Short mmCIF file of C-alpha atoms in Angstrom, two decimals:
data_model
loop_
_atom_site.label_atom_id
_atom_site.label_comp_id
_atom_site.label_asym_id
_atom_site.label_seq_id
_atom_site.Cartn_x
_atom_site.Cartn_y
_atom_site.Cartn_z
CA UNK A 56 0.00 0.00 0.00
CA UNK A 57 1.16 3.57 -0.64
CA UNK A 58 2.70 5.88 1.93
CA UNK A 59 0.04 7.10 4.37
CA UNK A 60 1.30 10.69 4.26
CA UNK A 61 1.20 10.77 0.48
CA UNK A 62 -2.26 9.18 0.42
CA UNK A 63 -3.51 11.67 3.01
CA UNK A 64 -2.89 14.49 0.55
CA UNK A 65 -5.54 13.01 -1.73
CA UNK A 66 -8.14 13.35 1.03
CA UNK A 67 -7.25 16.77 2.33
CA UNK A 68 -7.26 20.37 1.16
CA UNK A 69 -3.87 19.72 -0.44
CA UNK A 70 -5.98 18.44 -3.33
CA UNK A 71 -8.02 21.12 -5.09
CA UNK A 72 -10.52 18.46 -6.20
CA UNK A 73 -11.01 17.25 -2.64
CA UNK A 74 -11.42 20.87 -1.53
CA UNK A 75 -14.21 21.34 -4.05
CA UNK A 76 -15.86 18.05 -3.11
CA UNK A 77 -15.72 19.00 0.57
CA UNK A 78 -17.50 22.25 -0.18
CA UNK A 79 -20.09 20.27 -2.16
CA UNK A 80 -20.75 18.07 0.87
CA UNK A 81 -18.13 15.31 1.12
CA UNK A 82 -17.57 14.66 4.81
CA UNK A 83 -17.66 11.32 6.64
CA UNK A 84 -18.21 9.59 3.30
CA UNK A 85 -15.69 9.84 0.47
CA UNK A 86 -17.07 7.69 -2.31
CA UNK A 87 -18.34 8.59 -5.78
CA UNK A 88 -22.01 7.85 -5.17
CA UNK A 89 -24.75 5.75 -6.78
CA UNK A 90 -27.03 7.75 -9.10
CA UNK A 91 -30.36 6.69 -10.62
CA UNK A 92 -32.02 8.44 -13.59
CA UNK A 93 -35.02 9.84 -11.66
CA UNK A 94 -32.80 11.36 -8.97
CA UNK A 95 -29.89 12.50 -11.14
CA UNK A 96 -31.30 16.01 -11.78
CA UNK A 97 -31.49 16.60 -8.03
CA UNK A 98 -27.76 15.98 -7.61
CA UNK A 99 -27.08 19.43 -9.01
CA UNK A 100 -29.10 20.85 -6.13
CA UNK A 101 -28.38 18.49 -3.26
CA UNK A 102 -24.73 17.70 -3.86
CA UNK A 103 -23.29 14.18 -3.67
CA UNK A 104 -24.14 13.14 -0.10
CA UNK A 105 -27.52 11.38 -0.66
CA UNK A 106 -25.97 9.39 -3.49
CA UNK A 107 -22.87 8.52 -1.47
CA UNK A 108 -25.16 7.19 1.26
CA UNK A 109 -27.02 5.11 -1.31
CA UNK A 110 -23.76 3.56 -2.53
CA UNK A 111 -22.74 2.76 1.04
CA UNK A 112 -26.12 1.13 1.73
CA UNK A 113 -25.90 -1.00 -1.40
CA UNK A 114 -22.36 -2.11 -0.62
CA UNK A 115 -23.17 -3.00 2.97
CA UNK A 116 -26.32 -4.86 1.95
CA UNK A 117 -24.19 -7.27 -0.08
CA UNK A 118 -22.40 -8.31 3.12
CA UNK A 119 -25.58 -9.82 4.56
CA UNK A 120 -24.06 -9.17 8.00
CA UNK A 121 -26.08 -10.15 11.06
CA UNK A 122 -26.20 -8.63 14.56
CA UNK A 123 -23.41 -9.96 16.72
CA UNK A 124 -21.14 -10.83 13.81
CA UNK A 125 -17.55 -9.56 13.80
CA UNK A 126 -16.93 -7.41 10.72
CA UNK A 127 -13.77 -5.74 9.42
CA UNK A 128 -14.25 -2.55 7.40
CA UNK A 129 -10.98 -2.26 5.46
CA UNK A 130 -9.95 1.19 4.26
CA UNK A 131 -12.76 2.64 6.36
CA UNK A 132 -11.77 6.28 5.86
CA UNK A 133 -13.68 8.52 8.24
CA UNK A 134 -15.72 5.65 9.59
CA UNK A 135 -19.23 6.12 8.22
CA UNK A 136 -19.68 2.59 6.88
CA UNK A 137 -18.11 1.08 10.00
CA UNK A 138 -20.54 3.05 12.15
CA UNK A 139 -23.46 1.81 10.04
CA UNK A 140 -22.37 -1.75 10.71
CA UNK A 141 -22.15 -1.00 14.42
CA UNK A 142 -25.58 0.59 14.44
CA UNK A 143 -26.96 -2.58 12.84
CA UNK A 144 -25.70 -4.62 15.79
CA UNK A 145 -22.44 -5.91 14.35
CA UNK A 146 -19.16 -5.85 16.23
CA UNK A 147 -17.47 -3.56 13.75
CA UNK A 148 -13.78 -2.74 13.41
CA UNK A 149 -12.66 -0.11 10.93
CA UNK A 150 -9.02 0.10 9.84
CA UNK A 151 -7.34 2.70 7.66
CA UNK A 152 -3.72 3.55 6.95
CA UNK A 153 -4.30 7.28 7.47
CA UNK A 154 -4.10 8.40 11.13
CA UNK A 155 -6.05 11.61 10.45
CA UNK A 156 -8.96 9.63 9.06
CA UNK A 157 -9.01 7.29 12.04
CA UNK A 158 -8.86 10.24 14.44
CA UNK A 159 -11.99 11.68 12.82
CA UNK A 160 -13.70 8.28 12.83
CA UNK A 161 -13.06 7.84 16.53
CA UNK A 162 -14.35 11.31 17.36
CA UNK A 163 -17.52 10.88 15.33
CA UNK A 164 -18.36 7.22 15.67
CA UNK A 165 -16.30 5.84 18.55
CA UNK A 166 -19.45 4.98 20.52
CA UNK A 167 -20.74 2.56 17.87
CA UNK A 168 -17.58 0.94 16.46
CA UNK A 169 -13.87 0.47 17.03
CA UNK A 170 -11.17 2.00 14.85
CA UNK A 171 -7.44 1.46 14.39
CA UNK A 172 -4.63 2.69 12.17
CA UNK A 173 -3.57 -0.36 10.18
CA UNK A 174 -2.57 -1.40 6.67
CA UNK A 175 -5.31 -3.67 5.31
CA UNK A 176 -2.78 -5.40 3.05
CA UNK A 177 -0.56 -6.43 5.97
CA UNK A 178 -2.68 -6.64 9.08
CA UNK A 179 -1.17 -6.60 12.59
CA UNK A 180 -1.84 -9.31 15.18
CA UNK A 181 -4.50 -7.16 16.76
CA UNK A 182 -6.20 -3.80 16.25
CA UNK A 183 -8.20 -1.78 18.79
CA UNK A 184 -7.65 -4.72 21.17
CA UNK A 185 -9.40 -7.12 18.77
CA UNK A 186 -7.25 -10.13 17.77
CA UNK A 187 -6.88 -10.50 14.01
CA UNK A 188 -6.44 -14.25 14.13
CA UNK A 189 -7.17 -16.85 11.46
CA UNK A 190 -10.87 -17.51 10.99
CA UNK A 191 -11.95 -14.96 13.57
CA UNK A 192 -14.15 -12.65 11.45
CA UNK A 193 -17.54 -13.24 9.86
CA UNK A 194 -17.36 -10.54 7.22
CA UNK A 195 -14.85 -8.21 5.53
CA UNK A 196 -15.95 -5.07 3.69
CA UNK A 197 -13.86 -2.85 1.42
CA UNK A 198 -15.63 0.00 -0.38
CA UNK A 199 -13.72 2.04 -2.95
CA UNK A 200 -10.32 1.69 -1.27
CA UNK A 201 -8.49 -1.20 -2.92
CA UNK A 202 -7.48 0.80 -5.99
CA UNK A 203 -5.01 2.53 -3.69
CA UNK A 204 -3.34 -0.77 -2.74
CA UNK A 205 -1.50 -1.52 -5.98
CA UNK A 206 -1.58 -4.92 -7.68
CA UNK A 207 0.57 -6.72 -5.11
CA UNK A 208 -1.27 -4.97 -2.31
CA UNK A 209 -4.62 -6.17 -3.65
CA UNK A 210 -3.30 -9.74 -3.85
CA UNK A 211 -2.08 -9.43 -0.27
CA UNK A 212 -5.40 -7.97 0.87
CA UNK A 213 -7.31 -10.87 -0.66
CA UNK A 214 -5.00 -13.30 1.12
CA UNK A 215 -5.37 -11.48 4.43
CA UNK A 216 -9.16 -11.40 4.07
CA UNK A 217 -9.30 -15.13 3.33
CA UNK A 218 -7.10 -15.88 6.33
CA UNK A 219 -9.15 -13.67 8.62
CA UNK A 220 -12.58 -14.98 7.63
CA UNK A 221 -14.18 -18.00 9.23
CA UNK A 222 -15.28 -20.82 6.91
CA UNK A 223 -18.49 -19.61 5.26
CA UNK A 224 -17.51 -15.96 5.76
CA UNK A 225 -17.85 -13.28 3.11
CA UNK A 226 -15.79 -10.49 1.57
CA UNK A 227 -17.49 -7.64 -0.29
CA UNK A 228 -14.98 -5.75 -2.40
CA UNK A 229 -16.19 -2.72 -4.37
CA UNK A 230 -13.52 -1.16 -6.55
CA UNK A 231 -12.74 0.98 -9.56
CA UNK A 232 -11.43 -1.39 -12.21
CA UNK A 233 -10.06 -1.21 -15.74
CA UNK A 234 -11.62 -2.49 -18.95
CA UNK A 235 -8.17 -3.24 -20.36
CA UNK A 236 -4.90 -4.77 -19.25
CA UNK A 237 -3.01 -1.76 -20.60
CA UNK A 238 -1.48 0.44 -17.87
CA UNK A 239 -3.81 3.25 -16.90
CA UNK A 240 -0.95 5.65 -17.57
CA UNK A 241 -1.57 5.06 -21.27
CA UNK A 242 -4.85 6.95 -20.86
CA UNK A 243 -3.65 9.35 -18.15
CA UNK A 244 -0.35 10.45 -19.72
CA UNK A 245 0.00 13.55 -17.56
CA UNK A 246 -0.61 11.52 -14.40
CA UNK A 247 -3.34 13.95 -13.31
CA UNK A 248 -5.86 11.32 -12.19
CA UNK A 249 -3.25 9.07 -10.59
CA UNK A 250 -1.64 12.06 -8.88
CA UNK A 251 -4.95 13.36 -7.60
CA UNK A 252 -5.91 10.12 -5.85
CA UNK A 253 -2.38 8.78 -5.25
CA UNK A 254 -2.62 5.42 -6.98
CA UNK A 255 -0.41 3.68 -9.53
CA UNK A 256 -2.79 1.56 -11.59
CA UNK A 257 -6.22 -0.04 -11.69
CA UNK A 258 -6.83 -3.77 -11.58
CA UNK A 259 -8.23 -5.13 -14.85
CA UNK A 260 -11.84 -6.22 -14.41
CA UNK A 261 -11.14 -9.65 -15.90
CA UNK A 262 -8.11 -10.31 -13.67
CA UNK A 263 -9.86 -9.75 -10.34
CA UNK A 264 -11.80 -13.07 -10.44
CA UNK A 265 -8.56 -14.93 -11.17
CA UNK A 266 -6.94 -13.29 -8.15
CA UNK A 267 -9.89 -13.98 -5.86
CA UNK A 268 -9.98 -17.63 -6.96
CA UNK A 269 -6.24 -17.96 -6.38
CA UNK A 270 -6.76 -16.60 -2.86
CA UNK A 271 -9.30 -19.38 -2.21
CA UNK A 272 -12.61 -17.52 -2.60
CA UNK A 273 -15.64 -18.64 -4.54
CA UNK A 274 -17.51 -15.92 -6.42
CA UNK A 275 -21.05 -15.46 -5.16
CA UNK A 276 -21.89 -12.43 -7.31
CA UNK A 277 -20.30 -9.81 -9.54
CA UNK A 278 -22.22 -6.58 -10.10
CA UNK A 279 -21.31 -3.99 -12.72
CA UNK A 280 -22.13 -0.58 -11.27
CA UNK A 281 -20.30 1.37 -13.96
CA UNK A 282 -23.38 3.19 -15.27
CA UNK A 283 -24.99 4.26 -11.96
CA UNK A 284 -21.64 5.25 -10.46
CA UNK A 285 -19.08 6.30 -13.08
CA UNK A 286 -21.19 7.19 -16.10
CA UNK A 287 -23.72 9.29 -14.22
CA UNK A 288 -21.03 10.92 -12.14
CA UNK A 289 -19.37 11.82 -15.44
CA UNK A 290 -22.60 13.52 -16.56
CA UNK A 291 -22.54 15.64 -13.43
CA UNK A 292 -18.86 16.39 -13.96
CA UNK A 293 -19.62 17.61 -17.48
CA UNK A 294 -22.31 19.91 -16.09
CA UNK A 295 -19.92 21.19 -13.41
CA UNK A 296 -17.17 21.92 -15.94
CA UNK A 297 -19.57 23.71 -18.28
CA UNK A 298 -20.85 25.85 -15.42
CA UNK A 299 -17.44 26.51 -13.86
CA UNK A 300 -15.97 27.57 -17.20
CA UNK A 301 -17.78 30.93 -17.12
CA UNK A 302 -17.67 33.73 -14.58
CA UNK A 303 -21.46 33.76 -14.27
CA UNK A 304 -21.45 30.00 -13.76
CA UNK A 305 -18.85 30.21 -10.99
CA UNK A 306 -20.90 32.89 -9.28
CA UNK A 307 -23.96 30.65 -9.45
CA UNK A 308 -22.03 27.75 -7.96
CA UNK A 309 -20.76 29.98 -5.17
CA UNK A 310 -24.30 31.11 -4.37
CA UNK A 311 -25.37 27.48 -3.96
CA UNK A 312 -22.19 26.37 -2.16
CA UNK A 313 -20.63 29.42 -0.45
CA UNK A 314 -17.46 27.53 0.47
CA UNK A 315 -16.45 27.60 -3.19
CA UNK A 316 -15.78 31.33 -2.80
CA UNK A 317 -12.42 30.36 -1.30
CA UNK A 318 -11.24 29.20 -4.75
CA UNK A 319 -9.22 31.66 -6.79
CA UNK A 320 -8.96 31.75 -10.58
CA UNK A 321 -6.01 29.36 -10.60
CA UNK A 322 -7.92 26.90 -8.41
CA UNK A 323 -10.90 26.97 -10.77
CA UNK A 324 -8.68 26.33 -13.78
CA UNK A 325 -6.93 23.49 -11.98
CA UNK A 326 -10.10 21.74 -10.87
CA UNK A 327 -11.54 21.99 -14.39
CA UNK A 328 -8.38 20.36 -15.77
CA UNK A 329 -8.55 17.61 -13.14
CA UNK A 330 -12.21 16.86 -13.84
CA UNK A 331 -11.55 16.75 -17.58
CA UNK A 332 -8.70 14.30 -17.01
CA UNK A 333 -11.06 12.04 -15.05
CA UNK A 334 -13.59 12.15 -17.87
CA UNK A 335 -10.87 11.29 -20.39
CA UNK A 336 -10.22 7.90 -18.79
CA UNK A 337 -13.92 7.15 -18.37
CA UNK A 338 -14.06 4.89 -21.42
CA UNK A 339 -11.51 2.47 -19.95
CA UNK A 340 -12.75 2.31 -16.35
CA UNK A 341 -15.42 0.22 -14.69
CA UNK A 342 -16.93 0.13 -11.22
CA UNK A 343 -17.45 -3.35 -9.88
CA UNK A 344 -18.82 -5.02 -6.75
CA UNK A 345 -17.42 -8.48 -6.03
CA UNK A 346 -19.22 -10.67 -3.47
CA UNK A 347 -16.79 -13.41 -2.45
CA UNK A 348 -17.35 -16.32 -0.09
CA UNK A 349 -14.86 -18.42 1.81
CA UNK A 350 -15.94 -22.05 1.34
CA UNK A 351 -17.30 -23.82 4.40
CA UNK A 352 -15.10 -26.73 3.41
CA UNK A 353 -12.19 -27.11 1.03
CA UNK A 354 -12.77 -29.17 -2.13
CA UNK A 355 -10.88 -32.07 -0.55
CA UNK A 356 -13.44 -32.18 2.27
CA UNK A 357 -11.06 -30.79 4.84
CA UNK A 358 -12.36 -27.83 6.89
CA UNK A 359 -11.33 -24.46 5.41
CA UNK A 360 -9.11 -22.52 7.82
#
């Protein structure tokens, strides 16, 4: 996984895109959002938060977690999804490599879940006084975080998740993936997208199932959420760029979201360039939810451990 200090700059005001998203409403959630056609027009008025919550609900629903179950929320960020698991009666542990994120998670949600600074690709022996022993967890959840891990990090995370889960346990992994096995740098030659979010490459969509199978998982379900997440977010991005490209449009945006008044002309130009770079790689990216089960027994009939 990447350096925590470097990654932190992607989720702080060091990033002009994150600054804009924060003014639009990003807070305890930091995902793209799940948009449906009837509600898409309202996104221009409400901002991303209702759609981010919808994505979180859909991701967590795939876990099928039950009250009392022990659940790891890997790459938990500021803790919203971990807290939702705790509120549903699970014993929830959220881990993230960024200390600042975990500090915020503890302040906001420490009454409903536990949080610890830890690398999800190389887990410690325990976190927040919870042992991370073989077969000790019922569920593992990872929403829109694994693209930061790098290819070897994702392989390691899958291995760690398999080790951690009890036989019959489940991993839900929701990630930005690639339609091609070509390096994403081919389509992001200036490194703007990779530099904004501090990642090296995206896992090819077709390679993920091979990796999960090699780790020992069986595939319960694969859902393609590219249209409701990436394509509709791209529509909103196009609207934002068109509006932000004129002085009158920027004034209108600032009336709706006063925090945007802190941006100067250079900031506006930079965020427009960043958004355009994201749109440019849209044709080679996918957004995929993988629901993966650890077999109750190995194919040989021996218990899975």
